[in-house]
Short mmCIF file of C-alpha atoms in Angstrom, two decimals:
data_model
loop_
_atom_site.label_atom_id
_atom_site.label_comp_id
_atom_site.label_asym_id
_atom_site.label_seq_id
_atom_site.Cartn_x
_atom_site.Cartn_y
_atom_site.Cartn_z
CA MET A 279 121.08 65.77 93.91
CA THR A 280 118.82 65.02 96.87
CA PRO A 281 115.52 66.87 97.35
CA GLU A 282 117.03 68.84 100.23
CA GLU A 283 120.08 69.82 98.16
CA ASN A 284 117.82 70.94 95.30
CA PHE A 285 115.69 72.90 97.77
CA MET A 286 118.74 74.76 99.12
CA ARG A 287 119.98 75.35 95.55
CA LYS A 288 116.72 77.12 94.77
CA ILE A 289 116.89 79.14 97.97
CA GLU A 290 120.48 80.26 97.31
CA ALA A 291 119.67 81.07 93.68
CA GLY A 292 116.74 83.25 94.71
CA GLU A 293 114.16 80.99 93.06
CA LYS A 294 110.67 80.71 94.53
CA ILE A 295 109.49 77.62 96.34
CA GLU A 296 106.01 76.70 95.12
CA PRO A 297 103.31 74.64 96.91
CA LYS A 298 103.98 71.41 94.99
CA ASP A 299 107.76 71.64 95.40
CA TRP A 300 109.54 69.48 97.96
CA MET A 301 110.33 71.39 101.13
CA PRO A 302 111.62 70.44 104.61
CA ASP A 303 108.95 69.91 107.24
CA ASP A 304 110.49 72.64 109.40
CA TYR A 305 110.35 75.10 106.48
CA ARG A 306 106.66 74.31 106.03
CA LYS A 307 105.97 74.67 109.77
CA ASN A 308 107.89 77.95 109.94
CA LEU A 309 105.88 79.34 107.03
CA ILE A 310 102.57 78.22 108.54
CA ARG A 311 103.48 79.95 111.80
CA GLN A 312 104.61 83.20 110.17
CA ILE A 313 101.94 83.56 107.47
CA SER A 314 99.08 82.56 109.77
CA GLN A 315 100.30 85.00 112.42
CA HIS A 316 100.40 87.69 109.74
CA GLY A 317 96.87 86.83 108.58
CA HIS A 318 95.51 86.75 112.13
CA SER A 319 97.07 90.17 112.76
CA GLU A 320 95.21 91.64 109.78
CA ILE A 321 91.89 90.18 110.94
CA ILE A 322 92.24 91.12 114.61
CA GLY A 323 93.62 94.50 113.54
CA MET A 324 90.22 95.34 112.05
CA GLN A 325 88.71 95.56 115.53
CA PRO A 326 90.27 98.68 117.10
CA GLU A 327 89.69 100.70 113.91
CA GLY A 328 86.30 99.20 113.08
CA ASN A 329 85.12 100.44 116.47
CA TRP A 330 85.70 104.02 115.27
CA ILE A 331 83.84 103.87 111.93
CA THR A 332 80.57 105.11 113.43
CA ARG A 333 82.41 107.78 115.45
CA ALA A 334 84.58 109.26 112.70
CA PRO A 335 84.45 113.09 112.77
CA SER A 336 83.23 113.51 109.17
CA LEU A 337 81.69 111.56 106.29
CA ARG A 338 85.03 111.73 104.44
CA ARG A 339 86.89 110.27 107.42
CA LYS A 340 84.23 107.58 107.80
CA GLY A 341 84.54 106.52 104.15
CA ILE A 342 88.34 106.38 104.28
CA LEU A 343 88.39 104.39 107.52
CA LEU A 344 85.75 101.99 106.21
CA SER A 345 87.88 101.41 103.11
CA LYS A 346 90.96 100.81 105.24
CA VAL A 347 89.24 98.24 107.46
CA GLN A 348 87.87 96.51 104.35
CA ASP A 349 91.43 96.33 102.97
CA GLU A 350 92.61 94.64 106.15
CA GLY A 351 89.93 91.98 105.81
CA GLY A 352 91.15 91.40 102.26
CA HIS A 353 94.74 91.09 103.46
CA GLY A 354 93.68 88.42 105.91
CA LEU A 355 91.98 86.55 103.05
CA TYR A 356 95.09 86.72 100.84
CA LEU A 357 97.27 85.43 103.65
CA TYR A 358 94.91 82.67 104.74
CA SER A 359 94.72 81.54 101.11
CA ALA A 360 98.51 81.54 100.89
CA VAL A 361 98.98 79.51 104.06
CA GLU A 362 96.32 77.00 102.98
CA THR A 363 98.61 76.02 100.09
CA LEU A 364 100.88 74.52 102.77
CA GLY A 365 98.31 71.87 103.68
CA ILE A 366 96.48 73.45 106.60
CA SER A 367 92.75 74.20 106.49
CA ARG A 368 90.97 77.48 107.22
CA ASN A 369 89.15 75.81 110.13
CA GLU A 370 92.46 74.78 111.66
CA LEU A 371 93.80 78.32 111.32
CA ILE A 372 90.74 79.82 113.01
CA GLU A 373 90.80 77.25 115.81
CA ALA A 374 94.48 77.96 116.50
CA LEU A 375 93.74 81.69 116.77
CA GLN A 376 90.72 81.29 119.02
CA THR A 377 92.40 78.81 121.37
CA GLY A 378 95.54 80.90 121.68
CA THR A 379 97.81 78.38 119.94
CA ALA A 380 98.57 80.92 117.21
CA LYS A 381 99.68 84.48 117.91
CA TYR A 382 98.99 87.82 116.26
CA ALA A 383 100.74 91.19 116.47
CA SER A 384 100.85 92.30 120.10
CA ILE A 385 100.02 95.91 119.24
CA PHE A 386 96.39 95.08 118.53
CA ASN A 387 95.91 94.32 122.21
CA TYR A 388 96.23 98.01 123.02
CA PRO A 389 92.90 99.89 123.06
CA ALA A 390 92.13 102.66 120.58
CA GLN A 391 90.92 105.34 122.99
CA THR A 392 90.68 108.48 120.83
CA TRP A 393 90.36 109.57 117.21
CA GLY A 394 94.06 110.41 117.37
CA ASP A 395 94.72 106.70 117.77
CA MET A 396 93.33 106.19 114.27
CA GLY A 397 96.13 108.44 113.07
CA ALA A 398 98.80 106.77 115.20
CA ILE A 399 97.72 103.27 114.15
CA GLY A 400 97.72 104.13 110.46
CA TRP A 401 101.00 106.04 110.60
CA LEU A 402 103.02 103.98 113.10
CA VAL A 403 101.50 100.49 113.03
CA ASP A 404 100.98 100.31 109.27
CA GLY A 405 104.23 102.20 108.79
CA ALA A 406 106.07 99.51 110.77
CA ALA A 407 104.22 96.86 108.77
CA ILE A 408 105.43 98.38 105.50
CA VAL A 409 109.04 98.40 106.68
CA ASN A 410 108.72 94.72 107.48
CA GLN A 411 106.62 93.70 104.50
CA VAL A 412 108.50 95.38 101.65
CA SER A 413 111.27 92.80 102.03
CA LEU A 414 108.67 90.02 102.23
CA GLN A 415 107.84 90.68 98.58
CA ARG A 416 111.13 88.83 98.00
CA THR A 417 110.44 86.02 100.46
CA SER A 418 111.33 82.54 99.22
CA TYR A 419 107.78 81.11 99.24
CA GLY A 420 105.99 82.09 96.06
CA PRO A 421 102.35 82.46 97.22
CA TYR A 422 103.44 84.57 100.20
CA ALA A 423 105.66 86.82 98.08
CA ARG A 424 102.91 87.42 95.51
CA ALA A 425 100.32 88.21 98.20
CA MET A 426 102.68 90.77 99.69
CA ILE A 427 102.90 92.80 96.47
CA ARG A 428 99.28 93.94 96.65
CA ILE A 429 99.27 94.14 100.44
CA CYS A 430 102.24 96.53 100.45
CA LYS A 431 100.54 98.86 97.96
CA GLU A 432 97.45 99.06 100.15
CA GLU A 433 99.46 99.41 103.37
CA SER A 434 101.13 102.46 101.82
CA PHE A 435 97.68 104.07 101.53
CA HIS A 436 96.97 103.15 105.16
CA GLN A 437 100.19 104.74 106.37
CA ARG A 438 99.50 107.97 104.50
CA GLN A 439 95.91 108.04 105.78
CA GLY A 440 97.16 107.81 109.36
CA TYR A 441 99.83 110.44 108.94
CA GLU A 442 97.34 112.81 107.33
CA ILE A 443 95.15 112.52 110.44
CA MET A 444 98.17 113.30 112.62
CA VAL A 445 99.07 116.33 110.48
CA THR A 446 95.53 117.69 110.79
CA LEU A 447 95.44 117.20 114.55
CA SER A 448 98.92 118.60 115.17
CA ARG A 449 98.03 121.76 113.24
CA GLY A 450 94.65 122.17 114.91
CA SER A 451 93.65 123.45 118.33
CA ALA A 452 95.73 122.95 121.45
CA ALA A 453 93.41 120.11 122.47
CA GLN A 454 93.79 118.41 119.08
CA LYS A 455 97.57 118.69 119.18
CA ALA A 456 97.57 117.26 122.71
CA MET A 457 95.45 114.35 121.41
CA ALA A 458 98.00 113.66 118.67
CA GLN A 459 100.86 113.77 121.18
CA ASP A 460 99.05 111.40 123.53
CA SER A 461 98.42 108.90 120.72
CA LEU A 462 102.06 109.10 119.61
CA ASN A 463 103.25 108.51 123.18
CA ARG A 464 101.06 105.42 123.63
CA PHE A 465 101.67 103.74 120.26
CA TYR A 466 105.32 104.55 119.52
CA TRP A 467 106.94 101.93 121.75
CA PRO A 468 104.44 99.15 120.95
CA ALA A 469 105.14 99.87 117.26
CA LEU A 470 108.84 99.17 117.87
CA MET A 471 107.88 95.89 119.51
CA MET A 472 106.13 94.79 116.30
CA PHE A 473 109.47 93.77 114.80
CA GLY A 474 109.86 91.10 117.46
CA PRO A 475 112.60 90.47 120.01
CA HIS A 476 116.30 91.05 119.41
CA ASP A 477 117.67 88.60 116.85
CA SER A 478 119.83 86.96 119.50
CA GLU A 479 116.66 86.14 121.48
CA SER A 480 114.36 85.18 118.59
CA ALA A 481 113.47 81.50 118.35
CA HIS A 482 112.81 81.63 114.59
CA SER A 483 114.92 84.43 113.13
CA ALA A 484 118.07 82.45 112.26
CA ARG A 485 116.32 79.70 110.28
CA SER A 486 113.96 82.18 108.63
CA MET A 487 116.99 84.11 107.40
CA LYS A 488 118.74 80.92 106.24
CA TRP A 489 115.70 79.89 104.20
CA LYS A 490 115.13 83.47 103.01
CA ILE A 491 111.63 83.50 104.43
CA LYS A 492 112.82 86.71 106.06
CA ARG A 493 115.26 88.86 104.13
CA GLU A 494 116.20 91.29 106.91
CA THR A 495 116.66 90.85 110.65
CA ASN A 496 114.33 92.12 113.37
CA ASP A 497 116.91 94.61 114.62
CA ASP A 498 117.75 95.96 111.14
CA LEU A 499 114.07 96.49 110.35
CA ARG A 500 113.46 98.19 113.68
CA GLN A 501 116.41 100.54 113.06
CA LYS A 502 114.97 101.51 109.66
CA PHE A 503 111.66 102.36 111.28
CA VAL A 504 113.26 104.45 114.03
CA ASP A 505 115.36 106.39 111.50
CA GLN A 506 112.43 107.20 109.21
CA THR A 507 110.04 108.34 111.96
CA VAL A 508 112.37 110.96 113.48
CA LYS A 509 111.84 113.48 110.69
CA GLN A 510 108.13 112.67 110.49
CA ILE A 511 107.72 113.55 114.17
CA GLU A 512 109.66 116.78 113.63
CA VAL A 513 107.35 117.78 110.76
CA LEU A 514 104.35 117.20 113.02
CA GLY A 515 105.87 119.48 115.62
CA LEU A 516 105.40 116.84 118.30
CA GLU A 517 107.77 115.74 121.05
CA HIS A 518 109.58 112.46 120.43
CA PRO A 519 108.57 109.84 123.01
CA ASP A 520 112.13 108.48 123.25
CA LYS A 521 114.18 110.72 125.53
CA ASP A 522 117.32 108.67 124.82
CA LEU A 523 117.15 109.17 121.05
CA LYS A 524 120.46 110.46 119.68
CA TRP A 525 122.12 110.59 116.25
CA ASN A 526 125.18 108.34 116.00
CA GLU A 527 127.51 109.81 113.38
CA GLU A 528 129.75 106.76 113.32
CA ARG A 529 126.89 104.30 112.68
CA GLY A 530 124.90 106.67 110.49
CA HIS A 531 121.78 105.79 112.46
CA TYR A 532 119.90 106.95 115.52
CA ASP A 533 120.63 105.29 118.84
CA PHE A 534 117.40 104.74 120.74
CA GLY A 535 116.24 103.78 124.20
CA GLU A 536 115.68 100.26 125.46
CA ILE A 537 112.29 98.68 124.78
CA ASP A 538 110.31 97.33 127.73
CA TRP A 539 110.53 93.68 126.77
CA ASP A 540 108.71 92.60 129.94
CA GLU A 541 105.67 94.46 128.62
CA PHE A 542 106.09 92.87 125.18
CA TYR A 543 106.14 89.31 126.51
CA ASN A 544 103.33 90.06 128.96
CA VAL A 545 101.08 91.22 126.10
CA ILE A 546 101.85 88.36 123.69
CA ASN A 547 101.25 85.88 126.51
CA GLY A 548 97.68 87.11 126.84
CA ASN A 549 97.90 89.79 129.49
CA GLY A 550 97.48 92.95 127.41
CA HIS A 551 94.71 95.48 127.88
CA ALA A 552 92.45 93.93 125.23
CA ASN A 553 93.64 90.34 124.60
CA ARG A 554 90.50 88.73 125.98
CA GLN A 555 88.20 91.26 124.34
CA ARG A 556 89.78 90.76 120.90
CA ILE A 557 89.41 86.96 120.95
CA GLU A 558 85.93 87.02 122.47
CA HIS A 559 84.78 89.39 119.73
CA HIS A 560 86.33 87.18 117.04
CA VAL A 561 84.66 84.06 118.46
CA ARG A 562 81.29 85.81 118.65
CA ALA A 563 81.51 87.11 115.07
CA HIS A 564 82.63 83.69 113.83
CA GLU A 565 79.71 81.96 115.51
CA GLU A 566 77.19 84.54 114.29
CA GLY A 567 78.45 84.07 110.74
CA GLU A 568 78.09 80.29 110.78
CA TRP A 569 74.76 80.41 108.91
CA VAL A 570 76.41 82.33 106.06
CA ARG A 571 79.11 79.68 105.66
CA GLU A 572 76.51 76.91 105.80
CA ALA A 573 74.45 78.65 103.08
CA MET A 574 77.54 79.05 100.89
CA HIS A 575 78.39 75.35 101.25
CA ALA A 576 74.81 74.32 100.50
CA TYR A 577 74.72 76.49 97.38
CA ARG A 578 78.07 75.11 96.22
CA ASP A 579 76.86 71.51 96.73
CA LYS A 580 73.63 72.28 94.89
CA LYS A 581 75.52 73.71 91.91
CA ARG A 582 77.90 70.74 91.86
CA SER A 583 75.01 68.27 91.99
CA ALA A 584 73.20 70.05 89.15
CA LYS A 585 76.34 70.01 87.05
CA GLN A 586 76.84 66.28 87.63
CA GLN A 587 73.23 65.50 86.70
CA ALA A 588 73.52 67.57 83.51
CA ALA A 589 76.63 65.64 82.56
#
């Protein structure tokens, strides 16, 4: 049995591929692209919410939001650590993000304008992430699958935190309910875009499915998200942003309106409301933290030298 045949045997049997196992170069490259994009999304995703920590309406809200942003930083660390097992360095990952070679979720290029957006981001954005990431706990690459187990548990908290904000606003004053409706209107469609283009138009979907990196298609995941949010919007007493939404008895799913794919591609190609701001902030924070990394490396070298001398 050739290495490639053994690789496909493991894939078809549902076994995990581990870092030291033989794998096709394209499988490795596909994983590096997907996991790094996921990690970058977690790190960049800290920015719109982090900007609201000092403006949260209460100490309780501040503490919860601070915990959520901290979780997202941890998720980025898990994912960067997982992708490093594929032979790429942290410096290479950061450079790819800052130069625009690597992408991150397009939704983080939309500005968070109101406190209601903290609810919409937690409920819709993290809710969409959960729909996508639950199946990734069964992805074929071991380090990625194991990282997703903890990430999904924490994302569940994030989704509930966001929905709780929306419940409070929708049951508050007329102005608060209007704020919740506005946030829903602005983030609903970008949340649907998070699942990526239609499968027929996706450059990576077919091979990712073949190798079981992805276990469900973009369109199937998007349909799950649409179906589950309908009742949630009804409970909030808000108006659904999709005027074409309609239950399809034959399919057993909701039919929904067409996504503005021109907007999607415009944002991921760098022309969103906050693309430049997000990367500039990341570059600035990275440069300002250089002294911390240098100190860590110096301390590590000092400890290693002391250990060698003692030996």
